[in-house]
Amino acid sequence: MQSDNEKTKRRYDRIAPYFDSLEGFLEGLFFSDWRKTLWNKVQGEHILEVGVGTGKNFPYYPESGSVTAIDFSEKMLERAKLKQQRTKVKVDLELMDVQSLCYADNSFDTVIATFVFCSVPLPTKGLQELYRVCKPGGQVLLLEHVLSSKPMMAKMMNLMNPVIVSLFGANINRKTVKSVQSCGFDKVTLDPASRDMVKLIQAIK
């Protein structure tokens, strides 16, 4: 019997060739501005992006510093490598699971993820890994869609979630802000650009 991890990998492997097209409208209308806002907060020389996917964040990478980016889907990572070759962006791409990072404690100045923890099977475990590899005084930056604070909308999202997960591998009803707050960070704040169902989160270690 497949684990939730393997099921999620297979879903993302399946949709990898169509992933950019599936989110193209929302990317142009909303997501690109939110990505830019989040990446403008990046600091330090050593940067880790988890859940690089097809490389949608490549245009926002800082000009200086060393960027490492990971994903646990081989097919998504293949798309990212093709995009890297076309754009010549400087990044080290690695096949790796955020729930079990192969990096030493306190390795990165900034750890960043965009729309990732909706699909991590054990999100708290993944967030604890981000905390572990982030340097003291460093930051974790997250752009995530979360469960609405409006009761009727939240109820609808909870009802729809099993269907969305089966199709795309992403949960639309997670409470990611609370999960981050439980991981031991010294300070967790939300950017003013955050909305009811999309949160820009900065967590300082």
PDB file of C-alpha atoms in Angstrom:
ATOM      1  CA  MET A   1       0.000   0.000   0.000  1.00  0.00           C
ATOM      2  CA  GLN A   2       1.387   3.402  -1.015  1.00  0.00           C
ATOM      3  CA  SER A   3       2.224   5.977   1.639  1.00  0.00           C
ATOM      4  CA  ASP A   4       0.762   9.478   1.475  1.00  0.00           C
ATOM      5  CA  ASN A   5       4.231  10.650   0.473  1.00  0.00           C
ATOM      6  CA  GLU A   6       4.383   8.325  -2.522  1.00  0.00           C
ATOM      7  CA  LYS A   7       0.837   9.210  -3.579  1.00  0.00           C
ATOM      8  CA  THR A   8       1.690  12.914  -3.518  1.00  0.00           C
ATOM      9  CA  LYS A   9       4.877  12.376  -5.516  1.00  0.00           C
ATOM     10  CA  ARG A  10       2.981  10.410  -8.149  1.00  0.00           C
ATOM     11  CA  ARG A  11       0.332  13.125  -8.453  1.00  0.00           C
ATOM     12  CA  TYR A  12       2.943  15.818  -9.023  1.00  0.00           C
ATOM     13  CA  ASP A  13       4.880  13.608 -11.425  1.00  0.00           C
ATOM     14  CA  ARG A  14       1.624  13.162 -13.356  1.00  0.00           C
ATOM     15  CA  ILE A  15       0.715  16.849 -13.619  1.00  0.00           C
ATOM     16  CA  ALA A  16       4.270  18.191 -14.093  1.00  0.00           C
ATOM     17  CA  PRO A  17       3.981  18.663 -17.907  1.00  0.00           C
ATOM     18  CA  TYR A  18       0.792  20.709 -17.450  1.00  0.00           C
ATOM     19  CA  PHE A  19       1.543  22.446 -14.164  1.00  0.00           C
ATOM     20  CA  ASP A  20       2.449  25.882 -15.537  1.00  0.00           C
ATOM     21  CA  SER A  21      -0.587  25.886 -17.820  1.00  0.00           C
ATOM     22  CA  LEU A  22      -2.953  24.836 -15.021  1.00  0.00           C
ATOM     23  CA  GLU A  23      -2.000  27.852 -12.907  1.00  0.00           C
ATOM     24  CA  GLY A  24      -1.238  30.282 -15.727  1.00  0.00           C
ATOM     25  CA  PHE A  25      -4.246  32.557 -15.198  1.00  0.00           C
ATOM     26  CA  LEU A  26      -3.844  32.839 -11.422  1.00  0.00           C
ATOM     27  CA  GLU A  27      -0.090  33.247 -11.809  1.00  0.00           C
ATOM     28  CA  GLY A  28      -0.469  36.298 -14.009  1.00  0.00           C
ATOM     29  CA  LEU A  29      -3.338  37.809 -12.037  1.00  0.00           C
ATOM     30  CA  PHE A  30      -2.175  37.289  -8.439  1.00  0.00           C
ATOM     31  CA  PHE A  31       0.662  34.903  -7.705  1.00  0.00           C
ATOM     32  CA  SER A  32       3.469  36.729  -9.517  1.00  0.00           C
ATOM     33  CA  ASP A  33       3.027  39.883  -7.409  1.00  0.00           C
ATOM     34  CA  TRP A  34       2.932  37.859  -4.195  1.00  0.00           C
ATOM     35  CA  ARG A  35       6.074  35.957  -5.212  1.00  0.00           C
ATOM     36  CA  LYS A  36       7.883  39.220  -5.923  1.00  0.00           C
ATOM     37  CA  THR A  37       6.855  40.653  -2.538  1.00  0.00           C
ATOM     38  CA  LEU A  38       8.118  37.564  -0.720  1.00  0.00           C
ATOM     39  CA  TRP A  39      11.416  37.278  -2.590  1.00  0.00           C
ATOM     40  CA  ASN A  40      12.158  40.948  -1.930  1.00  0.00           C
ATOM     41  CA  LYS A  41      12.482  39.956   1.739  1.00  0.00           C
ATOM     42  CA  VAL A  42      15.290  37.453   1.093  1.00  0.00           C
ATOM     43  CA  GLN A  43      18.524  38.190   2.966  1.00  0.00           C
ATOM     44  CA  GLY A  44      21.907  36.539   3.337  1.00  0.00           C
ATOM     45  CA  GLU A  45      24.334  34.617   1.171  1.00  0.00           C
ATOM     46  CA  HIS A  46      22.987  31.091   1.586  1.00  0.00           C
ATOM     47  CA  ILE A  47      19.403  30.601   0.411  1.00  0.00           C
ATOM     48  CA  LEU A  48      17.295  27.450   0.221  1.00  0.00           C
ATOM     49  CA  GLU A  49      14.086  27.168  -1.775  1.00  0.00           C
ATOM     50  CA  VAL A  50      12.009  24.102  -0.931  1.00  0.00           C
ATOM     51  CA  GLY A  51       9.410  22.844  -3.388  1.00  0.00           C
ATOM     52  CA  VAL A  52      10.957  24.524  -6.416  1.00  0.00           C
ATOM     53  CA  GLY A  53       8.449  22.774  -8.689  1.00  0.00           C
ATOM     54  CA  THR A  54       8.893  23.831 -12.313  1.00  0.00           C
ATOM     55  CA  GLY A  55      10.973  26.870 -11.355  1.00  0.00           C
ATOM     56  CA  LYS A  56       8.273  29.511 -11.146  1.00  0.00           C
ATOM     57  CA  ASN A  57      10.377  31.543  -8.727  1.00  0.00           C
ATOM     58  CA  PHE A  58      13.455  31.708 -10.962  1.00  0.00           C
ATOM     59  CA  PRO A  59      12.646  35.272 -12.188  1.00  0.00           C
ATOM     60  CA  TYR A  60      12.686  36.519  -8.581  1.00  0.00           C
ATOM     61  CA  TYR A  61      15.974  35.009  -7.435  1.00  0.00           C
ATOM     62  CA  PRO A  62      18.436  37.540  -5.948  1.00  0.00           C
ATOM     63  CA  GLU A  63      21.383  38.576  -8.101  1.00  0.00           C
ATOM     64  CA  SER A  64      23.868  37.824  -5.328  1.00  0.00           C
ATOM     65  CA  GLY A  65      24.206  34.877  -2.997  1.00  0.00           C
ATOM     66  CA  SER A  66      24.059  31.125  -3.454  1.00  0.00           C
ATOM     67  CA  VAL A  67      20.668  29.511  -4.077  1.00  0.00           C
ATOM     68  CA  THR A  68      19.906  25.823  -3.585  1.00  0.00           C
ATOM     69  CA  ALA A  69      16.472  24.558  -4.600  1.00  0.00           C
ATOM     70  CA  ILE A  70      14.855  21.183  -3.961  1.00  0.00           C
ATOM     71  CA  ASP A  71      11.773  19.216  -4.919  1.00  0.00           C
ATOM     72  CA  PHE A  72      10.643  15.672  -4.163  1.00  0.00           C
ATOM     73  CA  SER A  73       9.017  15.107  -7.582  1.00  0.00           C
ATOM     74  CA  GLU A  74      11.460  13.935 -10.243  1.00  0.00           C
ATOM     75  CA  LYS A  75       9.219  15.114 -13.075  1.00  0.00           C
ATOM     76  CA  MET A  76       8.749  18.590 -11.582  1.00  0.00           C
ATOM     77  CA  LEU A  77      12.488  18.854 -11.068  1.00  0.00           C
ATOM     78  CA  GLU A  78      13.066  17.859 -14.692  1.00  0.00           C
ATOM     79  CA  ARG A  79      10.905  20.790 -15.785  1.00  0.00           C
ATOM     80  CA  ALA A  80      12.868  23.090 -13.486  1.00  0.00           C
ATOM     81  CA  LYS A  81      16.164  21.900 -14.994  1.00  0.00           C
ATOM     82  CA  LEU A  82      14.906  22.604 -18.511  1.00  0.00           C
ATOM     83  CA  LYS A  83      13.852  26.091 -17.424  1.00  0.00           C
ATOM     84  CA  GLN A  84      17.237  26.603 -15.757  1.00  0.00           C
ATOM     85  CA  GLN A  85      18.995  25.744 -19.006  1.00  0.00           C
ATOM     86  CA  ARG A  86      16.854  28.225 -20.939  1.00  0.00           C
ATOM     87  CA  THR A  87      17.124  31.095 -18.473  1.00  0.00           C
ATOM     88  CA  LYS A  88      20.713  30.466 -17.279  1.00  0.00           C
ATOM     89  CA  VAL A  89      19.621  31.144 -13.696  1.00  0.00           C
ATOM     90  CA  LYS A  90      22.248  30.251 -11.095  1.00  0.00           C
ATOM     91  CA  VAL A  91      20.834  27.578  -8.793  1.00  0.00           C
ATOM     92  CA  ASP A  92      21.803  24.135  -7.515  1.00  0.00           C
ATOM     93  CA  LEU A  93      18.836  21.818  -8.050  1.00  0.00           C
ATOM     94  CA  GLU A  94      18.469  18.733  -5.852  1.00  0.00           C
ATOM     95  CA  LEU A  95      15.948  15.896  -5.578  1.00  0.00           C
ATOM     96  CA  MET A  96      14.980  15.930  -1.902  1.00  0.00           C
ATOM     97  CA  ASP A  97      12.012  15.748   0.472  1.00  0.00           C
ATOM     98  CA  VAL A  98      11.395  18.761   2.728  1.00  0.00           C
ATOM     99  CA  GLN A  99      10.349  16.337   5.463  1.00  0.00           C
ATOM    100  CA  SER A 100      13.901  14.945   5.559  1.00  0.00           C
ATOM    101  CA  LEU A 101      16.454  17.531   4.449  1.00  0.00           C
ATOM    102  CA  CYS A 102      20.038  16.369   3.896  1.00  0.00           C
ATOM    103  CA  TYR A 103      21.612  19.558   5.229  1.00  0.00           C
ATOM    104  CA  ALA A 104      23.346  20.321   8.482  1.00  0.00           C
ATOM    105  CA  ASP A 105      21.708  22.330  11.228  1.00  0.00           C
ATOM    106  CA  ASN A 106      21.963  26.128  10.849  1.00  0.00           C
ATOM    107  CA  SER A 107      22.983  26.033   7.156  1.00  0.00           C
ATOM    108  CA  PHE A 108      20.916  28.775   5.492  1.00  0.00           C
ATOM    109  CA  ASP A 109      20.314  32.490   6.030  1.00  0.00           C
ATOM    110  CA  THR A 110      16.908  32.361   4.333  1.00  0.00           C
ATOM    111  CA  VAL A 111      14.672  29.381   3.652  1.00  0.00           C
ATOM    112  CA  ILE A 112      11.771  30.082   1.331  1.00  0.00           C
ATOM    113  CA  ALA A 113       8.751  28.191  -0.024  1.00  0.00           C
ATOM    114  CA  THR A 114       5.797  29.266  -2.137  1.00  0.00           C
ATOM    115  CA  PHE A 115       2.573  27.239  -2.174  1.00  0.00           C
ATOM    116  CA  VAL A 116       4.355  24.145  -0.872  1.00  0.00           C
ATOM    117  CA  PHE A 117       2.970  23.214   2.538  1.00  0.00           C
ATOM    118  CA  CYS A 118      -0.501  22.643   1.154  1.00  0.00           C
ATOM    119  CA  SER A 119       0.868  19.414  -0.329  1.00  0.00           C
ATOM    120  CA  VAL A 120       3.447  18.216   2.215  1.00  0.00           C
ATOM    121  CA  PRO A 121       1.975  15.025   3.783  1.00  0.00           C
ATOM    122  CA  LEU A 122       3.404  15.868   7.230  1.00  0.00           C
ATOM    123  CA  PRO A 123       3.556  19.680   7.202  1.00  0.00           C
ATOM    124  CA  THR A 124       4.692  20.130  10.805  1.00  0.00           C
ATOM    125  CA  LYS A 125       7.603  17.765  10.214  1.00  0.00           C
ATOM    126  CA  GLY A 126       8.564  19.736   7.118  1.00  0.00           C
ATOM    127  CA  LEU A 127       8.342  23.058   8.957  1.00  0.00           C
ATOM    128  CA  GLN A 128      10.512  21.692  11.764  1.00  0.00           C
ATOM    129  CA  GLU A 129      13.104  20.772   9.140  1.00  0.00           C
ATOM    130  CA  LEU A 130      13.056  24.356   7.845  1.00  0.00           C
ATOM    131  CA  TYR A 131      13.592  25.574  11.395  1.00  0.00           C
ATOM    132  CA  ARG A 132      16.487  23.136  11.845  1.00  0.00           C
ATOM    133  CA  VAL A 133      18.440  24.153   8.734  1.00  0.00           C
ATOM    134  CA  CYS A 134      17.809  27.895   9.206  1.00  0.00           C
ATOM    135  CA  LYS A 135      20.626  29.791  10.929  1.00  0.00           C
ATOM    136  CA  PRO A 136      19.960  31.496  14.277  1.00  0.00           C
ATOM    137  CA  GLY A 137      18.758  34.985  13.407  1.00  0.00           C
ATOM    138  CA  GLY A 138      17.842  33.764   9.928  1.00  0.00           C
ATOM    139  CA  GLN A 139      14.374  33.632   8.441  1.00  0.00           C
ATOM    140  CA  VAL A 140      11.861  31.297   6.899  1.00  0.00           C
ATOM    141  CA  LEU A 141       9.603  32.919   4.285  1.00  0.00           C
ATOM    142  CA  LEU A 142       6.383  31.235   3.184  1.00  0.00           C
ATOM    143  CA  LEU A 143       3.661  32.072   0.688  1.00  0.00           C
ATOM    144  CA  GLU A 144       0.747  29.715   1.367  1.00  0.00           C
ATOM    145  CA  HIS A 145      -2.955  29.374   0.717  1.00  0.00           C
ATOM    146  CA  VAL A 146      -4.823  28.460   3.882  1.00  0.00           C
ATOM    147  CA  LEU A 147      -8.262  27.736   5.268  1.00  0.00           C
ATOM    148  CA  SER A 148     -10.535  30.769   5.181  1.00  0.00           C
ATOM    149  CA  SER A 149     -11.419  32.487   8.456  1.00  0.00           C
ATOM    150  CA  LYS A 150     -14.990  32.901   7.181  1.00  0.00           C
ATOM    151  CA  PRO A 151     -17.153  30.026   8.505  1.00  0.00           C
ATOM    152  CA  MET A 152     -19.211  29.401   5.366  1.00  0.00           C
ATOM    153  CA  MET A 153     -16.194  29.530   3.071  1.00  0.00           C
ATOM    154  CA  ALA A 154     -14.209  27.307   5.450  1.00  0.00           C
ATOM    155  CA  LYS A 155     -17.017  24.745   5.435  1.00  0.00           C
ATOM    156  CA  MET A 156     -17.058  24.719   1.643  1.00  0.00           C
ATOM    157  CA  MET A 157     -13.278  24.357   1.477  1.00  0.00           C
ATOM    158  CA  ASN A 158     -13.356  21.429   3.899  1.00  0.00           C
ATOM    159  CA  LEU A 159     -16.006  19.717   1.780  1.00  0.00           C
ATOM    160  CA  MET A 160     -14.049  20.278  -1.441  1.00  0.00           C
ATOM    161  CA  ASN A 161     -10.658  19.349  -0.040  1.00  0.00           C
ATOM    162  CA  PRO A 162     -10.755  15.565  -0.702  1.00  0.00           C
ATOM    163  CA  VAL A 163     -11.533  16.171  -4.380  1.00  0.00           C
ATOM    164  CA  ILE A 164      -8.789  18.783  -4.768  1.00  0.00           C
ATOM    165  CA  VAL A 165      -6.264  16.501  -3.070  1.00  0.00           C
ATOM    166  CA  SER A 166      -7.150  13.550  -5.320  1.00  0.00           C
ATOM    167  CA  LEU A 167      -6.768  15.681  -8.455  1.00  0.00           C
ATOM    168  CA  PHE A 168      -3.821  17.904  -7.621  1.00  0.00           C
ATOM    169  CA  GLY A 169      -2.252  16.635  -4.393  1.00  0.00           C
ATOM    170  CA  ALA A 170      -2.802  19.976  -2.653  1.00  0.00           C
ATOM    171  CA  ASN A 171      -4.870  20.652   0.475  1.00  0.00           C
ATOM    172  CA  ILE A 172      -6.889  23.863   0.519  1.00  0.00           C
ATOM    173  CA  ASN A 173      -7.866  23.736   4.187  1.00  0.00           C
ATOM    174  CA  ARG A 174      -4.587  23.858   6.109  1.00  0.00           C
ATOM    175  CA  LYS A 175      -3.900  26.205   9.046  1.00  0.00           C
ATOM    176  CA  THR A 176      -0.277  26.878   8.127  1.00  0.00           C
ATOM    177  CA  VAL A 177       0.170  30.025  10.210  1.00  0.00           C
ATOM    178  CA  LYS A 178      -0.642  28.106  13.400  1.00  0.00           C
ATOM    179  CA  SER A 179       1.668  25.291  12.301  1.00  0.00           C
ATOM    180  CA  VAL A 180       4.550  27.739  11.853  1.00  0.00           C
ATOM    181  CA  GLN A 181       3.843  29.324  15.229  1.00  0.00           C
ATOM    182  CA  SER A 182       4.164  25.922  16.888  1.00  0.00           C
ATOM    183  CA  CYS A 183       7.695  25.286  15.575  1.00  0.00           C
ATOM    184  CA  GLY A 184       9.701  27.402  18.025  1.00  0.00           C
ATOM    185  CA  PHE A 185      10.476  30.504  15.977  1.00  0.00           C
ATOM    186  CA  ASP A 186      11.240  33.662  17.954  1.00  0.00           C
ATOM    187  CA  LYS A 187       8.886  35.767  15.849  1.00  0.00           C
ATOM    188  CA  VAL A 188       6.191  35.015  13.260  1.00  0.00           C
ATOM    189  CA  THR A 189       4.585  37.868  11.318  1.00  0.00           C
ATOM    190  CA  LEU A 190       2.220  38.249   8.370  1.00  0.00           C
ATOM    191  CA  ASP A 191       2.959  40.662   5.547  1.00  0.00           C
ATOM    192  CA  PRO A 192       0.256  43.339   4.987  1.00  0.00           C
ATOM    193  CA  ALA A 193      -0.203  41.937   1.473  1.00  0.00           C
ATOM    194  CA  SER A 194      -1.709  38.788   3.004  1.00  0.00           C
ATOM    195  CA  ARG A 195      -5.330  37.962   2.262  1.00  0.00           C
ATOM    196  CA  ASP A 196      -7.932  35.763   3.936  1.00  0.00           C
ATOM    197  CA  MET A 197      -6.844  32.642   2.067  1.00  0.00           C
ATOM    198  CA  VAL A 198      -3.301  33.577   1.017  1.00  0.00           C
ATOM    199  CA  LYS A 199      -0.705  34.338   3.678  1.00  0.00           C
ATOM    200  CA  LEU A 200       2.808  35.763   3.329  1.00  0.00           C
ATOM    201  CA  ILE A 201       4.585  34.519   6.443  1.00  0.00           C
ATOM    202  CA  GLN A 202       7.952  35.572   7.873  1.00  0.00           C
ATOM    203  CA  ALA A 203       9.361  33.492  10.716  1.00  0.00           C
ATOM    204  CA  ILE A 204      12.581  34.568  12.463  1.00  0.00           C
ATOM    205  CA  LYS A 205      14.639  31.924  14.235  1.00  0.00           C
TER     206      LYS A 205
END
